[in-house]
Short mmCIF file of C-alpha atoms in Angstrom, two decimals:
data_model
loop_
_atom_site.label_atom_id
_atom_site.label_comp_id
_atom_site.label_asym_id
_atom_site.label_seq_id
_atom_site.Cartn_x
_atom_site.Cartn_y
_atom_site.Cartn_z
CA UNK A 1 -49.18 57.09 179.45
CA UNK A 2 -51.41 60.15 179.86
CA UNK A 3 -54.08 57.95 181.46
CA UNK A 4 -51.54 56.65 183.97
CA UNK A 5 -50.42 60.19 184.79
CA UNK A 6 -54.03 61.32 185.27
CA UNK A 7 -54.81 58.28 187.41
CA UNK A 8 -51.78 58.62 189.69
CA UNK A 9 -51.38 62.39 189.63
CA UNK A 10 -48.30 64.13 188.29
CA UNK A 11 -46.08 64.12 191.41
CA UNK A 12 -46.88 60.50 192.28
CA UNK A 13 -46.21 59.45 188.67
CA UNK A 14 -42.75 61.04 188.81
CA UNK A 15 -41.98 59.52 192.23
CA UNK A 16 -43.11 56.08 191.06
CA UNK A 17 -41.23 56.10 187.73
CA UNK A 18 -38.10 57.57 189.32
CA UNK A 19 -38.23 54.93 192.07
CA UNK A 20 -38.42 52.17 189.47
CA UNK A 21 -35.56 53.74 187.49
CA UNK A 22 -33.49 54.06 190.67
CA UNK A 23 -33.92 50.37 191.53
CA UNK A 24 -32.97 49.36 187.97
CA UNK A 25 -30.01 51.78 188.04
CA UNK A 26 -28.84 50.38 191.37
CA UNK A 27 -28.77 46.83 189.97
CA UNK A 28 -27.05 47.98 186.79
CA UNK A 29 -24.38 49.85 188.75
CA UNK A 30 -23.82 46.80 190.98
CA UNK A 31 -23.51 44.59 187.89
CA UNK A 32 -20.99 47.07 186.43
CA UNK A 33 -18.81 46.71 189.50
CA UNK A 34 -19.05 42.91 189.56
CA UNK A 35 -18.35 42.03 185.94
CA UNK A 36 -14.84 41.35 184.68
CA UNK A 37 -15.88 41.25 181.03
CA UNK A 38 -15.21 44.62 179.38
CA UNK A 39 -17.85 44.18 176.66
CA UNK A 40 -20.49 43.37 179.28
CA UNK A 41 -19.34 46.33 181.41
CA UNK A 42 -19.60 48.63 178.37
CA UNK A 43 -23.12 47.34 177.61
CA UNK A 44 -24.28 47.62 181.24
CA UNK A 45 -22.89 51.15 181.50
CA UNK A 46 -24.65 52.09 178.27
CA UNK A 47 -27.93 50.80 179.72
CA UNK A 48 -27.28 52.64 182.99
CA UNK A 49 -26.78 55.97 181.21
CA UNK A 50 -29.62 55.38 178.79
CA UNK A 51 -31.67 55.06 181.96
CA UNK A 52 -30.41 58.41 183.23
CA UNK A 53 -32.03 60.00 180.19
CA UNK A 54 -35.31 58.30 181.16
CA UNK A 55 -35.49 60.32 184.38
CA UNK A 56 -35.91 63.50 182.35
CA UNK A 57 -38.26 61.82 179.90
CA UNK A 58 -40.69 60.73 182.61
CA UNK A 59 -40.42 64.08 184.38
CA UNK A 60 -41.49 65.89 181.22
CA UNK A 61 -44.31 63.43 180.60
CA UNK A 62 -45.81 64.66 183.87
CA UNK A 63 -44.71 68.31 183.69
CA UNK A 64 -44.32 69.12 179.96
CA UNK A 65 -44.13 72.89 180.39
CA UNK A 66 -41.72 73.08 183.33
CA UNK A 67 -38.48 74.93 182.69
CA UNK A 68 -35.55 76.05 184.80
CA UNK A 69 -35.17 79.78 185.45
CA UNK A 70 -35.10 81.70 182.12
CA UNK A 71 -31.59 82.98 182.85
CA UNK A 72 -30.23 79.44 182.60
CA UNK A 73 -31.22 79.20 178.93
CA UNK A 74 -29.78 82.57 177.95
CA UNK A 75 -26.50 82.77 176.09
CA UNK A 76 -23.58 83.52 178.40
CA UNK A 77 -20.69 85.73 177.22
CA UNK A 78 -18.22 82.89 176.52
CA UNK A 79 -20.69 80.95 174.35
CA UNK A 80 -20.13 81.18 170.62
CA UNK A 81 -20.57 78.98 167.57
CA UNK A 82 -16.78 78.76 167.35
CA UNK A 83 -16.47 77.51 170.92
CA UNK A 84 -19.07 74.80 170.35
CA UNK A 85 -17.43 73.80 167.08
CA UNK A 86 -14.07 73.57 168.87
CA UNK A 87 -15.67 71.15 171.35
CA UNK A 88 -16.89 69.03 168.44
CA UNK A 89 -20.60 69.78 168.86
CA UNK A 90 -21.12 70.08 165.08
CA UNK A 91 -19.46 66.67 164.61
CA UNK A 92 -21.70 65.25 167.36
CA UNK A 93 -24.77 66.77 165.65
CA UNK A 94 -23.87 65.12 162.32
CA UNK A 95 -23.23 61.80 164.08
CA UNK A 96 -26.57 62.03 165.91
CA UNK A 97 -28.52 62.81 162.73
CA UNK A 98 -27.03 59.73 161.05
CA UNK A 99 -27.52 57.40 164.03
CA UNK A 100 -30.58 55.46 165.27
CA UNK A 101 -30.75 57.89 168.23
CA UNK A 102 -32.21 60.55 165.92
CA UNK A 103 -35.56 58.78 166.24
CA UNK A 104 -35.74 59.24 170.02
CA UNK A 105 -36.98 62.83 169.88
CA UNK A 106 -38.23 64.02 166.50
CA UNK A 107 -39.37 67.33 167.97
CA UNK A 108 -35.82 68.71 168.20
CA UNK A 109 -35.38 68.87 164.42
CA UNK A 110 -36.22 72.20 162.79
CA UNK A 111 -37.74 70.61 159.68
CA UNK A 112 -37.09 73.73 157.58
CA UNK A 113 -40.30 75.55 158.56
CA UNK A 114 -39.95 79.08 159.89
CA UNK A 115 -43.25 78.88 161.80
CA UNK A 116 -41.79 75.95 163.73
CA UNK A 117 -38.94 78.03 165.23
CA UNK A 118 -40.79 78.97 168.45
CA UNK A 119 -41.77 75.33 169.07
CA UNK A 120 -38.24 74.23 168.19
CA UNK A 121 -36.68 76.67 170.67
CA UNK A 122 -38.97 75.38 173.45
CA UNK A 123 -38.08 71.79 172.55
CA UNK A 124 -34.37 72.60 172.81
CA UNK A 125 -34.98 73.92 176.34
CA UNK A 126 -36.99 70.86 177.29
CA UNK A 127 -34.40 68.51 175.84
CA UNK A 128 -31.57 70.39 177.51
CA UNK A 129 -33.30 70.25 180.89
CA UNK A 130 -34.04 66.56 180.45
CA UNK A 131 -30.39 65.81 179.73
CA UNK A 132 -29.33 68.05 182.63
CA UNK A 133 -31.38 65.84 184.96
CA UNK A 134 -29.64 62.80 183.46
CA UNK A 135 -26.21 64.44 183.75
CA UNK A 136 -26.69 65.18 187.45
CA UNK A 137 -27.91 61.65 188.16
CA UNK A 138 -24.98 60.34 186.12
CA UNK A 139 -22.56 62.27 188.34
CA UNK A 140 -23.91 60.30 191.29
CA UNK A 141 -22.84 57.07 189.57
CA UNK A 142 -19.38 58.54 188.94
CA UNK A 143 -19.12 58.96 192.69
CA UNK A 144 -20.40 55.42 193.34
CA UNK A 145 -17.79 53.92 191.00
CA UNK A 146 -14.95 56.03 192.43
CA UNK A 147 -15.88 55.17 196.04
CA UNK A 148 -15.92 51.48 195.11
CA UNK A 149 -12.58 51.72 193.30
CA UNK A 150 -14.23 50.59 190.05
CA UNK A 151 -11.89 52.52 187.74
CA UNK A 152 -12.94 50.89 184.47
CA UNK A 153 -16.64 51.28 185.31
CA UNK A 154 -15.92 54.92 186.22
CA UNK A 155 -14.18 55.46 182.87
CA UNK A 156 -17.10 53.95 180.95
CA UNK A 157 -19.55 56.02 182.98
CA UNK A 158 -17.69 59.25 182.21
CA UNK A 159 -17.72 58.37 178.50
CA UNK A 160 -21.46 57.64 178.44
CA UNK A 161 -22.37 60.64 180.61
CA UNK A 162 -20.48 62.86 178.16
CA UNK A 163 -22.04 61.30 175.06
CA UNK A 164 -25.58 60.77 176.34
CA UNK A 165 -26.03 63.85 178.53
CA UNK A 166 -23.35 66.55 178.29
CA UNK A 167 -23.05 66.66 174.50
CA UNK A 168 -26.83 66.76 173.99
CA UNK A 169 -26.93 69.74 176.40
CA UNK A 170 -24.19 71.48 174.44
CA UNK A 171 -26.00 70.67 171.19
CA UNK A 172 -29.25 72.27 172.35
CA UNK A 173 -27.41 75.42 173.43
CA UNK A 174 -25.55 75.43 170.10
CA UNK A 175 -28.83 75.10 168.20
CA UNK A 176 -30.35 78.08 170.03
CA UNK A 177 -27.29 80.22 169.33
CA UNK A 178 -27.46 79.30 165.62
CA UNK A 179 -31.09 80.44 165.47
CA UNK A 180 -30.86 83.43 167.83
CA UNK A 181 -27.22 84.60 167.98
#
């Protein structure tokens, strides 16, 4: 992939991959609105939101060191371990560790090495930003489903946007608070 990025240039690589993802997402969202089979709708919505995570992935392939303003990553006054535990983030973390999704990004696991903490903290920021991109794109599909009166597709999309984007964001913030309270 690095050769492709070097050949195309970083901005063009992002535009090209995001254009491809957008076309695929458009067809998936259309299929979600056309199907009457709930299992197929659930599967298509899963694929649609798995694709929203790919936007962030390809962005960080081209711009691995880009971060949002530092203030975004800082703990805000209402954040606490108790709050995240009340939202079920610890349960989500345990589920994620035991699921096949744990293999998607091995860099966000601390691995018990103290010298890895700085790298780990940067990876949590990168992962959080990647999922934030996916969350925002996912909100667009919420709007598409609502405007097309596709209530069941909207419900599935909310579920997958929560599980595949919002909870990973909360988990990365939770991890940083655990390390640096």
